[in-house]
PDB file of C-alpha atoms in Angstrom:
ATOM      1  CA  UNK A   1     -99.306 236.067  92.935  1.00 52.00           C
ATOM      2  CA  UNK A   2     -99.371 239.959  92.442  1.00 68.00           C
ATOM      3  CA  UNK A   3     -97.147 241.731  90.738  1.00 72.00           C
ATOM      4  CA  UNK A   4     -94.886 244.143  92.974  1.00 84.00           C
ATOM      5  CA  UNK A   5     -92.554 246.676  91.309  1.00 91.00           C
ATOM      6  CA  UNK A   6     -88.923 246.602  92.535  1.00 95.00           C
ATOM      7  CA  UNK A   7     -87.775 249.908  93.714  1.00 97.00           C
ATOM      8  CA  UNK A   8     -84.084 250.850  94.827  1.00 98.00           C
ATOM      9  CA  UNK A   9     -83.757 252.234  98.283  1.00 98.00           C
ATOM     10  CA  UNK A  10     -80.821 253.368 100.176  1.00 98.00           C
ATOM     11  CA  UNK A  11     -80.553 250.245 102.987  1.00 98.00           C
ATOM     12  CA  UNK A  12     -80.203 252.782 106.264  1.00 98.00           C
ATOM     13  CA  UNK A  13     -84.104 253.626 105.177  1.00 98.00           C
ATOM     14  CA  UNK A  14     -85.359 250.219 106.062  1.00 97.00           C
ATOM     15  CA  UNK A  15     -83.940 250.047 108.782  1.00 97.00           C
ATOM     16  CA  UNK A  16     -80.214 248.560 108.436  1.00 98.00           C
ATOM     17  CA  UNK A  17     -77.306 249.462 110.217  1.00 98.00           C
ATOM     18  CA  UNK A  18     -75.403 250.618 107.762  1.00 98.00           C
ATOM     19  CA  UNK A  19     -74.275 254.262 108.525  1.00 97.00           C
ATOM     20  CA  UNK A  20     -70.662 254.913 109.344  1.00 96.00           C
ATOM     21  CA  UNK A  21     -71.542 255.099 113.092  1.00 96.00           C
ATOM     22  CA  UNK A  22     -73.279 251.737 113.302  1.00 96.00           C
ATOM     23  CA  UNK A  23     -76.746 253.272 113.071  1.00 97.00           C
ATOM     24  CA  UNK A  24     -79.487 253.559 110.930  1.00 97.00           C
ATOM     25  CA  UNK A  25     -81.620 256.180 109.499  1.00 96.00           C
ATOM     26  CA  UNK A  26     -85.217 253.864 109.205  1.00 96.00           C
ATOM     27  CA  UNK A  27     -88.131 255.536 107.726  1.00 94.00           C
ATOM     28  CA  UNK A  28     -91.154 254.507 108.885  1.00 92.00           C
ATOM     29  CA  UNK A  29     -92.952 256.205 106.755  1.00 88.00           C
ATOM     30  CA  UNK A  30     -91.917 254.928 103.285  1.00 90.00           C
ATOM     31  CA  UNK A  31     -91.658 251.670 104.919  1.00 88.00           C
ATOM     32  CA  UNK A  32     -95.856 251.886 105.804  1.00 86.00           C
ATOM     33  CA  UNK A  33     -96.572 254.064 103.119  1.00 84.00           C
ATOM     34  CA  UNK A  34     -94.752 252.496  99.584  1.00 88.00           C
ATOM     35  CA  UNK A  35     -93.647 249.467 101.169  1.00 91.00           C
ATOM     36  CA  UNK A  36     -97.071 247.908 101.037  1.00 88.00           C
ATOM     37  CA  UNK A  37     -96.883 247.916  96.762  1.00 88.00           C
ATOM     38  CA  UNK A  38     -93.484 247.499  96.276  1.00 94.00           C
ATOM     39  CA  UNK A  39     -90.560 244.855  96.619  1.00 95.00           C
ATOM     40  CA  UNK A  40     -87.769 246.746  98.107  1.00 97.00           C
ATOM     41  CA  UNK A  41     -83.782 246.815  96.589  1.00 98.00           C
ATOM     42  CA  UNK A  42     -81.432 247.511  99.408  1.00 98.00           C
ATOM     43  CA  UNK A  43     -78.516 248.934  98.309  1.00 99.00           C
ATOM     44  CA  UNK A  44     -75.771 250.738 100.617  1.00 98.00           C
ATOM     45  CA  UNK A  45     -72.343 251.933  98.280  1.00 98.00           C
ATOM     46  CA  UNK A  46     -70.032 252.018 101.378  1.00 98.00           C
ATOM     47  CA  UNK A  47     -70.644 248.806 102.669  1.00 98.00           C
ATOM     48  CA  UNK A  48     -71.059 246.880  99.314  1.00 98.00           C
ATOM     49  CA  UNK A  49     -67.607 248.053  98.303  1.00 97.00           C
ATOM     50  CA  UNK A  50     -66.065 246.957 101.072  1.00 97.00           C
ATOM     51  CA  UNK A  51     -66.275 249.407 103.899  1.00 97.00           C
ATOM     52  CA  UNK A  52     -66.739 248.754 107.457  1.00 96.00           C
ATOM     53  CA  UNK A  53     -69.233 249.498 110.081  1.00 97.00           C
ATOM     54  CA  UNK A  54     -68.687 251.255 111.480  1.00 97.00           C
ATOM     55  CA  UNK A  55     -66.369 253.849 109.817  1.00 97.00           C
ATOM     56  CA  UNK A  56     -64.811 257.591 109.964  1.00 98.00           C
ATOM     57  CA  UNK A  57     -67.164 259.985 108.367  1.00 97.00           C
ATOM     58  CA  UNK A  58     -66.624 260.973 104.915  1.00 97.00           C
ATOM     59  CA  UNK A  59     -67.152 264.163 103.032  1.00 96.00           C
ATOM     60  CA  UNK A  60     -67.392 265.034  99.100  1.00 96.00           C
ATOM     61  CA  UNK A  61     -64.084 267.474  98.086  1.00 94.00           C
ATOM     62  CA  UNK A  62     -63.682 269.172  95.125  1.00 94.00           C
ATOM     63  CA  UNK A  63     -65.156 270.030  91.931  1.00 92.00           C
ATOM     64  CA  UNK A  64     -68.760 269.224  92.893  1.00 93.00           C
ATOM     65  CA  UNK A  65     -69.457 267.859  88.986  1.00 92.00           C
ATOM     66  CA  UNK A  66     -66.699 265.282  90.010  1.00 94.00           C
ATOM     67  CA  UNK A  67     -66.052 265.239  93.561  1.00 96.00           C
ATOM     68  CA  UNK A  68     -64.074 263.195  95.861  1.00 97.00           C
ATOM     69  CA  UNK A  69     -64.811 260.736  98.387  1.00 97.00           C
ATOM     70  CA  UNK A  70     -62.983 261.422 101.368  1.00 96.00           C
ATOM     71  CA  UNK A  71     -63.153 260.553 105.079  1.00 96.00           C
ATOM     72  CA  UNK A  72     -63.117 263.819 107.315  1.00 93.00           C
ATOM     73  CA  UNK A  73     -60.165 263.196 109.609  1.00 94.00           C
ATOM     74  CA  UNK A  74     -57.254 260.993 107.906  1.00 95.00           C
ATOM     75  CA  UNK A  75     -58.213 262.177 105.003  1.00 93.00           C
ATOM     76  CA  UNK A  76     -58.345 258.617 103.371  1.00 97.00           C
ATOM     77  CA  UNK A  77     -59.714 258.922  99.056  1.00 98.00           C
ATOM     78  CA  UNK A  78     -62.016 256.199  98.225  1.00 98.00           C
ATOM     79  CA  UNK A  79     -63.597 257.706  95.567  1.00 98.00           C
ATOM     80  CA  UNK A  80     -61.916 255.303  93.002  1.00 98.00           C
ATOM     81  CA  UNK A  81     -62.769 252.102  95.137  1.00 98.00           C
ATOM     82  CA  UNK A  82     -66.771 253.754  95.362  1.00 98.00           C
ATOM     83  CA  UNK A  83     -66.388 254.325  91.280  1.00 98.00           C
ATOM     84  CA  UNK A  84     -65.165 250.647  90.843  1.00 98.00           C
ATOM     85  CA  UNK A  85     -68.103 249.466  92.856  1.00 98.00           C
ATOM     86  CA  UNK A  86     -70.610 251.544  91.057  1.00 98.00           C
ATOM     87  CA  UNK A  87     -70.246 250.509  87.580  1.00 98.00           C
ATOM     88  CA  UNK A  88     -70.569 247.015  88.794  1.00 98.00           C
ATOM     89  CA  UNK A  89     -73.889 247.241  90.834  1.00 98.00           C
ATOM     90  CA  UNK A  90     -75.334 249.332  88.325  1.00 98.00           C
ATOM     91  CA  UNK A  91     -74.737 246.278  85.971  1.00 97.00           C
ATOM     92  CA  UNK A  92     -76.571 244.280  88.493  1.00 97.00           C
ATOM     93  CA  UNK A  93     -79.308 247.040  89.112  1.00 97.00           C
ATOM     94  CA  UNK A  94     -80.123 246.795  85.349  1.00 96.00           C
ATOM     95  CA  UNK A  95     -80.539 243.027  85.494  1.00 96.00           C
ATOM     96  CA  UNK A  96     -83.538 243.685  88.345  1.00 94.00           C
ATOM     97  CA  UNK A  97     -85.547 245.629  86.481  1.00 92.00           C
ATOM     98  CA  UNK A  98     -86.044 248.195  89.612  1.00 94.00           C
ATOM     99  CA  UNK A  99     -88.273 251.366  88.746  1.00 94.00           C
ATOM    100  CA  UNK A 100     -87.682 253.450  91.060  1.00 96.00           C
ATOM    101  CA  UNK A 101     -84.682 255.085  93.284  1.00 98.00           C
ATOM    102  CA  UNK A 102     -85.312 256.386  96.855  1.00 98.00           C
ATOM    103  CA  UNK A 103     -81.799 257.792  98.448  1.00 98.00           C
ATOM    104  CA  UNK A 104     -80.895 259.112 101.731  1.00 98.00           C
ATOM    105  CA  UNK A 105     -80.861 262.498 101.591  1.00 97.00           C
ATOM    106  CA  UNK A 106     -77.346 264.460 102.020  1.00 96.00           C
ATOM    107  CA  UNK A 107     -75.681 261.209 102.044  1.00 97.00           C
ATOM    108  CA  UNK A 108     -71.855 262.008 100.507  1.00 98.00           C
ATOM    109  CA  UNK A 109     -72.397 258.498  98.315  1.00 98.00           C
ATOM    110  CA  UNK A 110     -76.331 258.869  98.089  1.00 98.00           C
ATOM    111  CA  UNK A 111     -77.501 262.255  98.092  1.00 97.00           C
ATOM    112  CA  UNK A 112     -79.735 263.310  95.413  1.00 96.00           C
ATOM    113  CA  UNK A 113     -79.570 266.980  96.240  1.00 93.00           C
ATOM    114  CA  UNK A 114     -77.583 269.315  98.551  1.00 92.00           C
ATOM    115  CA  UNK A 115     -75.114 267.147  99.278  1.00 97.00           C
ATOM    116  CA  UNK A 116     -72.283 269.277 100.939  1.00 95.00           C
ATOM    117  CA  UNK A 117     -69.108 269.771  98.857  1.00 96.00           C
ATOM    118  CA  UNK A 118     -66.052 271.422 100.204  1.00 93.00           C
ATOM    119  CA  UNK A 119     -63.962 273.413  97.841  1.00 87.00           C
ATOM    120  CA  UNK A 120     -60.660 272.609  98.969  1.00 72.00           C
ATOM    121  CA  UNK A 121     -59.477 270.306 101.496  1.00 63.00           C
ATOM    122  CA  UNK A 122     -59.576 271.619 105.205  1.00 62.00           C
ATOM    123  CA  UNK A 123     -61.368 274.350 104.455  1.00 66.00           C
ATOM    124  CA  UNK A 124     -65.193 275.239 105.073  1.00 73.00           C
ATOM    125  CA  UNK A 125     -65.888 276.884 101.350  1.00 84.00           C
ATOM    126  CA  UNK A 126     -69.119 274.770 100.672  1.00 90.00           C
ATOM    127  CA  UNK A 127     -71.242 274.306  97.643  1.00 93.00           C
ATOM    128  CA  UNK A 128     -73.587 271.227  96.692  1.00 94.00           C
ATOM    129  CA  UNK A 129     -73.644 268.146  94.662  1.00 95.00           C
ATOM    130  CA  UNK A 130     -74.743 264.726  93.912  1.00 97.00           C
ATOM    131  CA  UNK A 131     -73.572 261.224  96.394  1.00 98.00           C
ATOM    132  CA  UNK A 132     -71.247 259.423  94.058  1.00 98.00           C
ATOM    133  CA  UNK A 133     -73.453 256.970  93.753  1.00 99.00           C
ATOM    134  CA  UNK A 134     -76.877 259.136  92.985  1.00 98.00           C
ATOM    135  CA  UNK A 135     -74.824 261.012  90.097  1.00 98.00           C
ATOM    136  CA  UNK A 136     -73.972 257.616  88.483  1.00 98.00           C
ATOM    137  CA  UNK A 137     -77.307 256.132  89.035  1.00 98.00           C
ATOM    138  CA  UNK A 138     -78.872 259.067  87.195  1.00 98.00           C
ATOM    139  CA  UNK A 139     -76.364 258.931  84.235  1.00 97.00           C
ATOM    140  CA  UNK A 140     -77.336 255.032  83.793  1.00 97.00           C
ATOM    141  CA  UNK A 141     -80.729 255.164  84.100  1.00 97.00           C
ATOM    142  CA  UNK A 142     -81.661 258.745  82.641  1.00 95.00           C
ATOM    143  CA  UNK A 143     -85.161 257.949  83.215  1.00 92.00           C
ATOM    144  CA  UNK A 144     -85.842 255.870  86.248  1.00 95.00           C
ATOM    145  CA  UNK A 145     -87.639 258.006  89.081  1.00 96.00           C
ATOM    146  CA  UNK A 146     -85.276 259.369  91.730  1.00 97.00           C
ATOM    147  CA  UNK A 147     -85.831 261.265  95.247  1.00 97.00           C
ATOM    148  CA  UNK A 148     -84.632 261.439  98.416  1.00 96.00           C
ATOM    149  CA  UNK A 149     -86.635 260.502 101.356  1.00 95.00           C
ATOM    150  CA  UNK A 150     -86.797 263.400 102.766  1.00 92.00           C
ATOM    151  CA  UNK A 151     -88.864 265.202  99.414  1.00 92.00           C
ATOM    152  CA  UNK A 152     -91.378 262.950  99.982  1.00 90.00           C
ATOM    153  CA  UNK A 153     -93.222 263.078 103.135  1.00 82.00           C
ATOM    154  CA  UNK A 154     -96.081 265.307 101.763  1.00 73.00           C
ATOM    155  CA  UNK A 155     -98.825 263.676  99.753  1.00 70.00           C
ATOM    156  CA  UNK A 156     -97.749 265.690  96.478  1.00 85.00           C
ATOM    157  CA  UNK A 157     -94.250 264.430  96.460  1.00 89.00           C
ATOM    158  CA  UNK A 158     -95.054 260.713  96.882  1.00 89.00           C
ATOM    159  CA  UNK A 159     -98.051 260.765  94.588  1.00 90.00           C
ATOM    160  CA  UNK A 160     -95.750 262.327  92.069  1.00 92.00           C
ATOM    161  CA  UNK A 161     -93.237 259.668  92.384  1.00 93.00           C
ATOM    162  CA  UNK A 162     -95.791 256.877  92.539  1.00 91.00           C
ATOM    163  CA  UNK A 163     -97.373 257.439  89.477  1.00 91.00           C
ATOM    164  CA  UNK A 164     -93.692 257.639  87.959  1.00 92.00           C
ATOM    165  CA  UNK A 165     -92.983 254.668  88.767  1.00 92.00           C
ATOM    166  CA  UNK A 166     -95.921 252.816  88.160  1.00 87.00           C
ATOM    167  CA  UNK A 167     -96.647 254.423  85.134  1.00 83.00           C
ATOM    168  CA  UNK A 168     -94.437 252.522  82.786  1.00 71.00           C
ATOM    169  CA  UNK A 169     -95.034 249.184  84.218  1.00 59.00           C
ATOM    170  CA  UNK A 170     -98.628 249.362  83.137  1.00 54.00           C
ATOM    171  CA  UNK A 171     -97.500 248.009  79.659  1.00 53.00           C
ATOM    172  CA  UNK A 172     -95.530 244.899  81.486  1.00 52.00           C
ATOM    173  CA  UNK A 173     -97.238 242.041  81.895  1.00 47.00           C
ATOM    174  CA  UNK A 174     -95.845 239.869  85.257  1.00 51.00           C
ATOM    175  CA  UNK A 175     -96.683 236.595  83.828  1.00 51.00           C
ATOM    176  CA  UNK A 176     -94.679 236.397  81.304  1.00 49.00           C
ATOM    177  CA  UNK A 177     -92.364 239.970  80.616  1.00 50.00           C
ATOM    178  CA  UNK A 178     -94.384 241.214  77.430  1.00 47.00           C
ATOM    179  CA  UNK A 179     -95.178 244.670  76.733  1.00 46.00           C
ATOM    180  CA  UNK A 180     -99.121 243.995  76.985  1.00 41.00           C
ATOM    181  CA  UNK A 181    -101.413 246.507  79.089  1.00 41.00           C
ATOM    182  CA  UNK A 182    -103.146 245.535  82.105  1.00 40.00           C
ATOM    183  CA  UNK A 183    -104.753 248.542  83.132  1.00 38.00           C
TER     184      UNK A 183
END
């Protein structure tokens, strides 16, 4: 059996219906480009803590180094219910030895970059941030490969992150978990 390196993805990529409006946001592209090498680690922070599809929209508010997670109309705060869930999964994430993080661009829980962040409630002052969930993947795992999907439809961009990821794993060996080349 050959060895296939786990990466994280945000679940809407592959294809689940996940978003708050019952959709998905499926990438073909990853799916027949890096799906072919990898084993695939769905992960979606709204449902997994609890959430419901579908659900009002949310928005980041705030301090963009801490924002919070709110949804657009009723104004409802799960940010502490998102930060609960985090720390566990992250536990979990650990455990499977992923090595590699693909998020859904703009997302409010998994943006990696230029994720909209509104200054003050009901107001349109905007700057950018992490997804809640991005920022406290990248504190955990300060040196796991990141990127949003949407960085890495040209060749560059995907090499790049290839290499990153398989780079490491070329002292693991899958037979048995040492730290042996097999290059």
């Amino acid at each position: 059996m050959k060895y296939r390196f786990k990466i994280g993805i945000s679940a809407c990529l592959l294809g689940n219906k996940v978003r708050y409006d019952g959709a998905h946001a499926y990438d073909r592209y990853l799916e027949e480009t890096i799906g072919k090498f990898v084993e695939w680690v769905a992960v979606c922070p709204e449902v997994e803590c609890g959430l419901q599809v579908p659900r009002e929209p949310m928005r980041l508010e705030g301090n963009p180094a801490s924002p919070r997670l709110l949804t657009k109309k009723t104004g409802i705060d799960h940010t502490n219910r998102i930060n609960g869930w985090c720390k566990k999964r992250l536990i979990r994430l650990k455990k499977e030895d992923i090595s590699g993080f693909i998020f859904k661009s703009r997302s409010p829980s998994c943006g990696l970059r230029s994720v909209k962040v509104y200054m003050m409630p009901s107001t349109n002052s905007i700057r950018t941030g992490r997804g809640i969930f991005a920022e406290a993947f990248i504190r955990r795992f300060p040196g796991i490969p990141v990127e949003d999907e949407d960085r890495l439809i040209g060749n560059y961009r995907l090499d790049n992150f290839m290499e990153r990821v398989f780079m490491p794993g070329r002292w693991k060996s899958p037979e048995d978990g040492s730290k042996t080349a097999w290059i």
